[in-house]
Amino acid sequence: MRVESGDVSLAVYEHGDPANPTVLLIHGYPDDHAMWDGVVDALISRYHVVTYDVRGAGDSSHPRAVSQYRLEHLANDFFAVADAVSPAKPVHVVAHDWGSIQGWEAVTDPRAPARVASYTTISGPSLDHIGMWIRRRMAKPSPRHVGQLLNQQLHSWYILFFHTPVVSELVWRLGAGKVVARIEGLKHAPRVKNAVHGMKLYRANIFQRVRAPRERSTDVPVQVIAPTGDRYVTPALLEDLHLWASRLWRRKVIGRHWVATAKPGVIARMVDEFVSHVSGSPATHALERAKSGRSLVVITGAGSGIGRATAQEFAAQGDFVIATDIDLATARETADQIGGVAYQLDVADEAAVNDLANRIAAEHGVPDVVVNNAGIAVAGPFMDTSTKDWQRVLDVNLLGVIHGCQAFGRLMIDAAEGGHIVNISSAAAYTPTRSLPAYASSKAAVLMLSECLRAELAPQGIGVSAICPGIVNTPITRATTFVSGNQEQLRERTARAYQRRNFPASGVAREIVAAVRSNRAVVPVTIEAKAGLWGSRLTPGVMRRLARIGVGQ
């Protein structure tokens, strides 16, 4: 259909049942309505989905005068389309790039409360908000603010280029679109016609609005989706949005600037969650966390020791913690202390781990952080360690970690919102000893697994940390299996030694939380763990000689 807006004729495309809520999608530069095809396909079963070519793009009119591309004209175009496709009800707006810029113009317009039910913006801030953002940072030019300004300028280099007449048009005609497609991973290069006419958007608005910004606020519910790999809009540029949007949800998505094209299913899910909630449905767990900023943390072996301390530390930071343990009673004790929830879990049981991961995702959402902490200790000479002992320690310490990484890692990848996996290794992973061959081998495998997994999951925005504690005073010493000698005497002797060292589990917990916040790869905890790591790298021969000394025997 065609919609007239002043002297401009807009090409509008409707999909789905008009009786359903209307979702109106606005494309950016240098695209046309086709960029939304994947999102449309994912939404049409539940919504009346509308796309249109903005002026200067696709099959809509292409005004010659730069002044015809000012934001007030673009806002009028939007309201004309909204009135045509949903005259009786407000529409839910989803916009990208320049579509978001003109979307902000519309939702901060006095007409918005009657015509806009919600606004989802991707990679396109308001130009007025940018102007205010710059003013605030120039007024208090701290090193952080100066760094933010310079960083955004570097990411906005193309704006000056688009203001260069003749040359910029020529570059597009000579194949710049193919370069953009290659860099951004697009299947199709942008159309030259869209790129050439669309540069008038920049020339008509950027400097005029940024130099003289207006105070533009809205009470329309706003969902901000920020791609983590956006080359053009830095996260800092979105910091002040709470000043202008009274009902704000912030979400990140793992992807580049054109994430809506690359991951249409993910974007459609986020839009559906938001629109459904604004329309009266309960918020999904992911949407609740987007509003509150709280992380969802799952910890195995959380019934005591490092696991319980880590649960307490994350809870103290304001996060919601799910405590799991093979002993449900101790997991419940932990959960009761911190206001979390508890589940029974044997990490050696792959099916049980997969089932619980799916249950947690259904009942609480996809975790932001998973701490694979559950472990056991087996001590004694290699020749005295039976195959059964080896199987037991590897089932829990190694396969238990593998099960957790796979089950929750898949959920994180599918959600495309990033996350962090913490695997508890040990200083024993890099400090060989004749007394702990089974335990040390299992923890060395966890360390290498973590390093490999970190490389694999980095493109998905998922961090992986291996925590390597040294001598820590936890209940594991009294549960250690000694393959030779008097069990009770050896356990008591080992426990007393760890008590004399008296490094608390809370110290490890603080390092775990810090590792998640800073995305550290390998974290030795305690002085002996740090010394052992450096020794393994600088003087491995000395470490091998020290390995001949028995411990706890």
Coordinates of C-alpha atoms in Angstrom, one line a residue:
M1 CA 0.0 0.0 0.0
R2 CA 1.0 3.7 -0.4
V3 CA 0.7 6.3 2.4
E4 CA 0.9 10.0 1.6
S5 CA 2.8 12.3 4.0
G6 CA 2.8 15.8 2.7
D7 CA 4.5 15.7 -0.7
V8 CA 6.1 12.3 -0.1
S9 CA 4.6 8.9 -1.0
L10 CA 5.7 6.0 1.3
A11 CA 5.8 2.3 0.3
V12 CA 4.2 0.4 3.2
Y13 CA 4.1 -3.4 3.6
E14 CA 1.6 -5.2 5.9
H15 CA 1.9 -8.8 7.2
G16 CA -0.2 -10.9 9.5
D17 CA -3.7 -10.4 10.9
P18 CA -4.7 -6.7 11.3
A19 CA -6.8 -7.7 14.3
N20 CA -3.6 -8.5 16.2
P21 CA -1.5 -5.8 18.0
T22 CA 0.5 -3.8 15.4
V23 CA 4.3 -3.8 15.4
L24 CA 5.7 -1.1 13.2
L25 CA 9.3 -1.6 12.1
I26 CA 11.5 1.3 11.0
H27 CA 14.7 0.6 9.1
G28 CA 18.0 2.5 9.2
Y29 CA 20.7 3.7 6.8
P30 CA 21.4 2.6 4.1
D31 CA 18.7 -0.1 4.2
D32 CA 15.1 -0.4 3.2
H33 CA 12.2 -2.4 4.6
A34 CA 13.7 -5.7 3.5
M35 CA 16.2 -5.6 6.4
W36 CA 13.4 -6.7 8.7
D37 CA 12.3 -9.7 6.6
G38 CA 13.6 -12.3 9.2
V39 CA 12.1 -10.5 12.1
V40 CA 8.8 -10.2 10.2
D41 CA 8.7 -13.9 9.6
A42 CA 9.2 -14.6 13.3
L43 CA 6.5 -12.2 14.5
I44 CA 3.6 -12.6 12.0
S45 CA 2.0 -15.5 13.8
R46 CA 1.2 -13.3 16.8
Y47 CA 1.2 -9.7 15.4
H48 CA 0.1 -7.4 12.6
V49 CA 3.6 -6.5 11.4
V50 CA 4.2 -3.4 9.3
T51 CA 7.3 -2.2 7.6
Y52 CA 7.9 0.8 5.3
D53 CA 10.6 2.4 3.2
V54 CA 11.5 5.7 4.8
R55 CA 11.7 8.7 2.5
G56 CA 14.8 8.4 0.3
A57 CA 14.9 4.6 0.5
G58 CA 13.4 1.7 -1.4
D59 CA 10.2 2.4 -3.3
S60 CA 9.2 5.5 -1.3
S61 CA 9.7 9.1 -2.7
H62 CA 13.3 10.5 -2.9
P63 CA 13.0 14.2 -2.2
R64 CA 15.9 16.2 -3.8
A65 CA 16.2 18.9 -1.2
V66 CA 18.3 18.2 1.9
S67 CA 15.8 20.1 4.0
Q68 CA 13.1 17.5 3.2
Y69 CA 15.0 15.0 5.3
R70 CA 14.7 16.9 8.6
L71 CA 13.5 14.9 11.6
E72 CA 10.2 16.6 11.9
H73 CA 9.3 15.4 8.4
L74 CA 10.4 11.9 9.3
A75 CA 8.3 12.0 12.4
N76 CA 5.3 13.1 10.4
D77 CA 5.9 10.2 8.0
F78 CA 5.8 7.8 11.0
F79 CA 2.6 9.1 12.3
A80 CA 1.0 9.0 8.8
V81 CA 1.9 5.3 8.5
A82 CA 0.7 4.5 12.1
D83 CA -2.6 6.3 11.4
A84 CA -3.0 4.4 8.2
V85 CA -2.3 0.9 9.4
S86 CA -3.7 1.1 13.0
P87 CA -6.1 4.0 13.2
A88 CA -7.9 2.8 16.3
K89 CA -5.0 1.5 18.5
P90 CA -1.5 2.7 19.3
V91 CA 1.4 0.8 17.7
H92 CA 4.5 -0.9 19.1
V93 CA 7.5 0.6 17.4
V94 CA 10.8 -1.3 16.7
A95 CA 13.5 0.7 15.0
H96 CA 17.2 0.4 14.0
D97 CA 20.0 2.9 13.3
W98 CA 18.5 6.0 11.6
G99 CA 15.1 4.4 12.1
S100 CA 15.7 4.6 15.8
I101 CA 16.8 8.2 15.5
Q102 CA 13.6 9.2 13.9
G103 CA 11.8 6.8 16.3
W104 CA 13.1 8.9 19.2
E105 CA 11.8 12.0 17.5
A106 CA 8.4 10.4 17.3
V107 CA 8.2 8.9 20.8
T108 CA 9.2 12.3 22.4
D109 CA 6.6 14.1 20.3
P110 CA 3.4 15.2 22.1
R111 CA 1.4 13.0 19.8
A112 CA 3.2 9.8 21.0
P113 CA 1.1 8.9 24.1
A114 CA -2.0 8.4 21.9
R115 CA -0.2 6.6 19.0
V116 CA 2.8 4.7 20.5
A117 CA 2.3 1.8 22.9
S118 CA 6.0 0.8 23.2
Y119 CA 9.3 1.6 21.7
T120 CA 12.2 -0.8 21.1
T121 CA 15.4 0.9 19.8
I122 CA 18.5 -0.8 18.4
S123 CA 21.7 1.2 17.7
G124 CA 20.2 4.6 17.2
P125 CA 20.1 7.2 20.0
S126 CA 18.2 10.5 19.9
L127 CA 20.2 13.3 18.4
D128 CA 19.0 15.6 21.1
H129 CA 20.1 13.1 23.7
I130 CA 23.5 12.9 22.1
G131 CA 23.8 16.7 22.3
M132 CA 22.9 16.7 25.9
W133 CA 25.3 13.8 26.5
I134 CA 28.1 15.8 25.0
R135 CA 27.3 18.9 27.0
R136 CA 27.3 17.0 30.3
R137 CA 30.7 15.5 29.6
M138 CA 32.2 18.8 28.4
A139 CA 30.9 20.5 31.5
K140 CA 32.8 18.0 33.7
P141 CA 35.7 16.8 31.6
S142 CA 37.0 14.0 33.8
P143 CA 39.4 11.5 32.2
R144 CA 36.5 9.0 31.9
H145 CA 34.3 11.6 30.2
V146 CA 37.0 12.7 27.8
G147 CA 37.7 9.1 27.0
Q148 CA 34.1 8.5 26.2
L149 CA 33.9 11.5 23.9
L150 CA 37.0 10.6 22.0
N151 CA 36.0 7.0 21.7
Q152 CA 32.6 7.9 20.3
Q153 CA 34.2 10.4 17.8
L154 CA 36.4 7.6 16.5
H155 CA 33.4 5.4 16.0
S156 CA 31.5 8.3 14.2
W157 CA 34.3 9.0 11.7
Y158 CA 31.9 8.4 8.7
I159 CA 29.6 11.3 9.6
L160 CA 32.1 13.9 8.4
F161 CA 32.7 11.8 5.3
F162 CA 28.9 11.8 4.5
H163 CA 29.0 15.6 4.6
T164 CA 31.5 15.6 1.8
P165 CA 29.6 16.3 -1.5
V166 CA 30.4 14.4 -4.7
V167 CA 33.2 12.3 -3.1
S168 CA 30.9 10.4 -0.7
E169 CA 28.4 9.6 -3.5
L170 CA 31.2 8.5 -5.8
V171 CA 32.6 6.1 -3.1
W172 CA 29.2 4.4 -2.7
R173 CA 28.9 4.1 -6.5
L174 CA 32.3 2.5 -6.7
G175 CA 31.4 -0.3 -4.4
A176 CA 31.5 0.8 -0.8
G177 CA 28.4 -1.2 -0.1
K178 CA 30.3 -4.5 -0.8
V179 CA 33.0 -3.4 1.7
V180 CA 30.4 -2.7 4.3
A181 CA 28.7 -6.0 3.7
R182 CA 32.0 -7.9 4.0
I183 CA 33.0 -6.1 7.3
E184 CA 29.6 -6.4 8.9
G185 CA 28.8 -10.0 7.7
L186 CA 25.8 -9.0 5.6
K187 CA 24.5 -11.4 3.0
H188 CA 23.6 -8.5 0.6
A189 CA 25.3 -5.2 0.0
P190 CA 23.2 -2.1 0.6
R191 CA 21.6 -0.6 -2.5
V192 CA 23.5 2.4 -3.9
K193 CA 20.3 4.4 -4.3
N194 CA 19.5 4.0 -0.6
A195 CA 23.0 5.0 0.4
V196 CA 23.3 8.1 -1.8
H197 CA 19.9 9.5 -1.0
G198 CA 20.1 8.5 2.7
M199 CA 23.2 10.6 3.3
K200 CA 20.8 13.6 3.3
L201 CA 19.6 12.4 6.6
Y202 CA 23.0 13.2 8.1
R203 CA 23.3 16.5 6.3
A204 CA 19.9 17.7 7.4
N205 CA 20.1 16.8 11.0
I206 CA 23.3 15.8 12.7
F207 CA 25.1 19.0 13.4
Q208 CA 22.0 21.1 13.6
R209 CA 20.5 18.9 16.4
V210 CA 23.7 18.1 18.3
R211 CA 24.8 21.7 18.5
A212 CA 21.4 22.9 19.8
P213 CA 19.7 20.0 21.6
R214 CA 16.2 20.1 23.0
E215 CA 15.0 18.4 26.1
R216 CA 13.1 15.5 24.8
S217 CA 11.6 13.0 27.2
T218 CA 9.0 10.3 27.0
D219 CA 6.8 8.2 29.3
V220 CA 6.3 5.6 26.5
P221 CA 7.9 2.2 27.7
V222 CA 11.3 2.0 26.0
Q223 CA 13.4 -1.1 25.5
V224 CA 17.0 -0.5 24.5
I225 CA 18.8 -3.4 22.7
A226 CA 22.5 -2.7 22.5
P227 CA 24.6 -5.0 20.3
T228 CA 27.9 -5.7 21.9
G229 CA 29.9 -5.5 18.7
D230 CA 28.4 -2.3 17.4
R231 CA 31.1 -0.4 15.5
Y232 CA 29.1 2.9 15.4
V233 CA 27.3 3.4 18.7
T234 CA 29.4 3.0 21.9
P235 CA 27.8 1.8 25.2
A236 CA 28.7 5.1 26.8
L237 CA 26.3 6.9 24.5
L238 CA 23.4 5.2 26.1
E239 CA 24.4 5.9 29.7
D240 CA 22.0 8.8 30.2
L241 CA 18.9 7.4 28.7
H242 CA 17.2 7.1 32.2
L243 CA 17.1 10.9 32.2
W244 CA 14.8 10.9 29.2
A245 CA 12.8 7.7 29.4
S246 CA 10.9 7.2 32.6
R247 CA 10.1 3.5 31.8
L248 CA 13.3 2.0 30.6
W249 CA 14.5 -1.5 30.0
R250 CA 18.1 -2.1 29.0
R251 CA 19.2 -5.3 27.2
K252 CA 22.3 -6.4 25.4
V253 CA 22.6 -8.8 22.5
I254 CA 25.7 -10.5 21.2
G255 CA 26.1 -9.2 17.6
R256 CA 27.2 -6.4 15.4
H257 CA 25.4 -3.3 14.2
W258 CA 23.0 -5.3 11.9
V259 CA 22.1 -7.8 14.5
A260 CA 18.4 -7.7 13.5
T261 CA 19.4 -9.1 10.1
A262 CA 22.0 -11.6 11.5
K263 CA 19.8 -12.9 14.4
P264 CA 16.2 -12.1 13.6
G265 CA 14.9 -14.8 15.9
V266 CA 16.6 -13.3 18.9
I267 CA 15.4 -9.8 18.2
A268 CA 11.9 -11.1 17.5
R269 CA 11.9 -12.9 20.9
M270 CA 13.0 -9.7 22.7
V271 CA 10.3 -7.7 20.9
D272 CA 7.7 -10.3 21.7
E273 CA 8.6 -10.4 25.4
F274 CA 8.5 -6.6 25.7
V275 CA 5.3 -6.1 23.7
S276 CA 3.6 -8.8 25.6
H277 CA 4.6 -7.3 28.9
V278 CA 3.5 -3.8 28.0
S279 CA 0.2 -5.3 26.8
G280 CA -0.4 -6.8 30.3
S281 CA 1.4 -10.2 30.4
P282 CA 3.8 -10.9 33.2
A283 CA 7.4 -9.9 32.5
T284 CA 9.7 -12.8 31.5
H285 CA 12.6 -13.4 33.8
A286 CA 15.0 -11.9 31.2
L287 CA 12.9 -8.8 30.9
E288 CA 12.7 -8.5 34.7
R289 CA 16.5 -8.6 34.9
A290 CA 16.7 -6.0 32.1
K291 CA 14.7 -3.7 34.4
S292 CA 16.4 -4.5 37.7
G293 CA 20.0 -5.0 36.5
R294 CA 20.2 -8.1 38.8
S295 CA 22.1 -11.1 37.4
L296 CA 20.9 -14.7 37.8
V297 CA 23.7 -16.9 39.2
V298 CA 23.7 -20.7 39.3
I299 CA 26.3 -22.4 41.6
T300 CA 26.9 -26.1 41.9
G301 CA 28.2 -27.6 45.2
A302 CA 26.7 -24.6 47.0
G303 CA 25.9 -26.4 50.2
S304 CA 29.2 -25.6 51.9
G305 CA 32.7 -24.2 51.5
I306 CA 33.6 -22.2 48.5
G307 CA 30.2 -22.8 46.9
R308 CA 28.2 -21.4 49.9
A309 CA 30.6 -18.4 50.3
T310 CA 30.3 -17.6 46.6
A311 CA 26.5 -17.7 46.8
Q312 CA 26.7 -15.3 49.7
E313 CA 29.0 -13.0 47.9
F314 CA 26.9 -12.8 44.7
A315 CA 23.8 -12.2 46.8
A316 CA 25.6 -9.4 48.7
Q317 CA 26.1 -7.8 45.3
G318 CA 22.4 -7.8 44.7
D319 CA 22.2 -10.9 42.4
F320 CA 19.7 -13.7 42.6
V321 CA 21.4 -17.1 43.3
I322 CA 20.3 -20.6 42.6
A323 CA 22.1 -23.0 44.9
T324 CA 22.5 -26.6 43.9
D325 CA 24.2 -29.5 45.7
I326 CA 24.0 -33.3 45.8
D327 CA 22.9 -32.7 49.4
L328 CA 19.6 -30.8 49.0
A329 CA 19.4 -30.0 52.7
T330 CA 22.7 -28.0 52.7
A331 CA 21.7 -26.3 49.4
R332 CA 18.5 -25.2 51.1
E333 CA 20.4 -23.8 54.0
T334 CA 22.5 -21.7 51.7
A335 CA 19.4 -20.5 49.8
D336 CA 17.6 -19.6 53.0
Q337 CA 20.5 -17.5 54.1
I338 CA 20.6 -15.4 50.9
G339 CA 17.0 -15.4 49.7
G340 CA 17.7 -17.7 46.8
V341 CA 16.3 -21.0 45.7
A342 CA 17.8 -24.5 46.0
Y343 CA 17.8 -27.7 43.8
Q344 CA 19.3 -31.1 44.3
L345 CA 21.9 -32.0 41.7
D346 CA 24.5 -34.7 41.1
V347 CA 26.8 -33.0 38.6
A348 CA 28.2 -36.5 37.5
D349 CA 24.7 -37.3 36.1
E350 CA 24.6 -35.7 32.7
A351 CA 20.9 -36.2 32.2
A352 CA 20.2 -34.6 35.6
V353 CA 22.3 -31.6 34.7
N354 CA 20.6 -31.1 31.4
D355 CA 17.1 -31.5 33.0
L356 CA 17.9 -29.0 35.7
A357 CA 19.4 -26.5 33.2
N358 CA 16.2 -26.6 31.2
R359 CA 14.1 -26.4 34.3
I360 CA 16.0 -23.3 35.6
A361 CA 15.6 -21.7 32.2
A362 CA 11.9 -22.3 32.2
E363 CA 11.3 -21.2 35.8
H364 CA 13.9 -18.4 36.3
G365 CA 15.4 -17.6 32.8
V366 CA 18.8 -18.3 31.3
P367 CA 21.5 -17.7 33.9
D368 CA 24.0 -14.9 33.5
V369 CA 26.6 -16.6 35.5
V370 CA 27.2 -20.3 36.2
V371 CA 29.8 -21.4 38.7
N372 CA 30.9 -25.1 38.3
N373 CA 32.2 -25.6 41.8
A374 CA 31.1 -29.1 42.9
G375 CA 34.2 -31.3 43.5
I376 CA 35.7 -34.0 45.6
A377 CA 39.2 -34.8 46.7
V378 CA 41.1 -38.1 46.4
A379 CA 44.6 -38.3 47.8
G380 CA 47.4 -40.9 47.8
P381 CA 50.0 -42.4 45.6
F382 CA 49.1 -43.2 41.9
M383 CA 49.9 -46.9 42.4
D384 CA 47.4 -47.2 45.2
T385 CA 44.7 -45.3 43.4
S386 CA 42.2 -47.7 41.9
T387 CA 40.4 -47.3 38.6
K388 CA 37.2 -46.9 40.7
D389 CA 38.8 -44.0 42.5
W390 CA 39.9 -42.4 39.2
Q391 CA 36.5 -42.8 37.8
R392 CA 34.8 -41.2 40.8
V393 CA 37.1 -38.1 40.9
L394 CA 36.9 -37.6 37.1
D395 CA 33.1 -38.1 37.1
V396 CA 32.7 -35.2 39.5
N397 CA 35.6 -32.9 39.1
L398 CA 36.0 -33.1 35.3
L399 CA 32.8 -34.5 33.7
G400 CA 30.7 -32.6 36.2
V401 CA 32.3 -29.3 35.0
I402 CA 31.9 -30.5 31.4
H403 CA 28.2 -31.2 31.9
G404 CA 27.6 -27.8 33.4
C405 CA 29.5 -26.0 30.7
Q406 CA 27.6 -27.8 28.0
A407 CA 24.1 -27.6 29.4
F408 CA 24.2 -24.0 30.5
G409 CA 26.5 -22.9 27.7
R410 CA 24.0 -23.9 25.1
L411 CA 21.3 -21.9 26.8
M412 CA 23.5 -18.8 26.9
I413 CA 24.4 -19.2 23.2
D414 CA 20.8 -19.5 22.2
A415 CA 19.8 -16.5 24.3
A416 CA 22.5 -14.4 22.6
E417 CA 22.8 -12.1 25.7
G418 CA 26.3 -13.2 26.8
G419 CA 27.1 -14.6 30.2
H420 CA 30.0 -16.0 32.2
I421 CA 31.1 -19.5 33.2
V422 CA 33.3 -20.0 36.2
N423 CA 35.1 -23.3 36.6
I424 CA 36.8 -24.1 40.0
S425 CA 40.2 -25.6 39.3
S426 CA 43.0 -25.6 41.8
A427 CA 46.6 -24.6 42.3
A428 CA 47.2 -28.4 42.1
A429 CA 46.5 -28.0 38.4
Y430 CA 49.9 -26.6 37.8
T431 CA 51.9 -27.7 40.9
P432 CA 52.6 -31.4 40.5
T433 CA 52.7 -33.5 43.7
R434 CA 53.2 -37.2 44.3
S435 CA 50.4 -37.1 46.8
L436 CA 47.5 -35.9 44.6
P437 CA 47.8 -37.5 41.2
A438 CA 44.1 -38.1 40.6
Y439 CA 42.9 -34.8 42.1
A440 CA 45.6 -32.7 40.4
S441 CA 45.0 -34.4 37.0
S442 CA 41.3 -33.7 37.2
K443 CA 41.9 -30.0 38.1
A444 CA 44.6 -29.6 35.4
A445 CA 42.0 -30.9 32.9
V446 CA 39.5 -28.3 34.2
L447 CA 42.1 -25.6 33.7
M448 CA 42.8 -26.6 30.1
L449 CA 39.1 -27.1 29.4
S450 CA 38.4 -23.6 30.6
E451 CA 41.1 -22.1 28.4
C452 CA 39.8 -23.9 25.4
L453 CA 36.2 -23.0 26.1
R454 CA 37.1 -19.4 26.7
A455 CA 38.5 -19.2 23.1
E456 CA 35.4 -20.9 21.7
L457 CA 32.8 -18.9 23.5
A458 CA 34.4 -15.5 23.2
P459 CA 32.6 -14.7 19.9
Q460 CA 29.3 -15.4 21.7
G461 CA 30.1 -12.9 24.4
I462 CA 30.4 -15.6 27.0
G463 CA 33.4 -15.3 29.4
V464 CA 35.1 -18.3 31.0
S465 CA 37.3 -18.1 34.1
A466 CA 39.3 -20.8 35.8
I467 CA 39.7 -20.2 39.6
C468 CA 42.7 -21.8 41.1
P469 CA 42.7 -21.7 44.9
G470 CA 45.6 -22.9 47.0
I471 CA 45.2 -24.1 50.6
V472 CA 41.7 -23.0 51.7
N473 CA 40.0 -23.9 54.9
T474 CA 36.8 -25.7 53.7
P475 CA 34.9 -28.9 54.7
I476 CA 36.4 -30.7 51.6
T477 CA 39.4 -31.7 53.7
R478 CA 37.3 -33.8 56.1
A479 CA 35.6 -35.5 53.1
T480 CA 38.8 -36.4 51.3
T481 CA 39.3 -40.0 50.3
F482 CA 42.8 -41.3 51.1
V483 CA 43.6 -44.4 49.1
S484 CA 46.1 -45.7 51.6
G485 CA 46.7 -45.3 55.3
N486 CA 44.4 -44.5 58.2
Q487 CA 41.5 -42.5 56.7
E488 CA 40.5 -40.7 59.9
Q489 CA 44.0 -39.8 61.0
L490 CA 44.9 -38.5 57.6
R491 CA 41.8 -36.4 57.3
E492 CA 42.3 -34.9 60.8
R493 CA 45.9 -34.1 60.0
T494 CA 45.0 -32.5 56.7
A495 CA 42.1 -30.5 58.2
R496 CA 44.4 -29.2 61.0
A497 CA 47.0 -28.1 58.4
Y498 CA 44.3 -26.2 56.4
Q499 CA 42.9 -24.7 59.5
R500 CA 46.4 -23.4 60.5
R501 CA 46.7 -21.8 57.0
N502 CA 43.2 -20.4 57.7
F503 CA 42.5 -18.8 54.3
P504 CA 38.7 -18.5 54.3
A505 CA 36.3 -19.6 51.5
S506 CA 35.0 -16.0 51.5
G507 CA 38.4 -14.9 50.1
V508 CA 37.9 -17.2 47.1
A509 CA 34.4 -16.1 46.7
R510 CA 35.5 -12.4 46.4
E511 CA 38.0 -13.4 43.7
I512 CA 35.3 -15.3 41.8
V513 CA 32.9 -12.3 41.7
A514 CA 35.8 -10.0 40.7
A515 CA 36.8 -12.5 37.9
V516 CA 33.3 -12.4 36.5
R517 CA 33.1 -8.6 36.6
S518 CA 36.5 -8.2 34.9
N519 CA 36.4 -11.4 32.7
R520 CA 39.7 -12.7 33.9
A521 CA 40.9 -16.0 32.4
V522 CA 43.0 -17.7 35.1
V523 CA 42.8 -16.5 38.7
P524 CA 45.2 -18.0 41.3
V525 CA 43.9 -17.4 44.8
T526 CA 46.2 -17.3 47.9
I527 CA 49.9 -16.6 48.0
E528 CA 51.0 -20.2 47.4
A529 CA 48.7 -20.5 44.4
K530 CA 50.2 -17.4 42.8
A531 CA 53.7 -18.5 43.6
G532 CA 53.0 -21.9 42.1
L533 CA 51.7 -20.4 38.9
W534 CA 54.8 -18.3 38.4
G535 CA 56.9 -21.2 39.4
S536 CA 55.3 -23.5 36.8
R537 CA 56.0 -20.9 34.1
L538 CA 59.5 -19.7 35.1
T539 CA 61.1 -22.7 36.9
P540 CA 59.3 -25.9 36.0
G541 CA 62.3 -28.0 36.9
V542 CA 62.2 -26.7 40.5
M543 CA 58.4 -27.5 40.6
R544 CA 59.1 -31.1 39.5
R545 CA 61.7 -31.5 42.3
L546 CA 59.2 -30.2 44.9
A547 CA 56.6 -32.7 43.6
R548 CA 58.7 -35.5 45.1
I549 CA 57.8 -34.2 48.6
G550 CA 54.8 -36.0 50.0
V551 CA 51.8 -34.0 51.4
G552 CA 49.4 -35.3 54.0
Q553 CA 51.1 -38.8 54.0

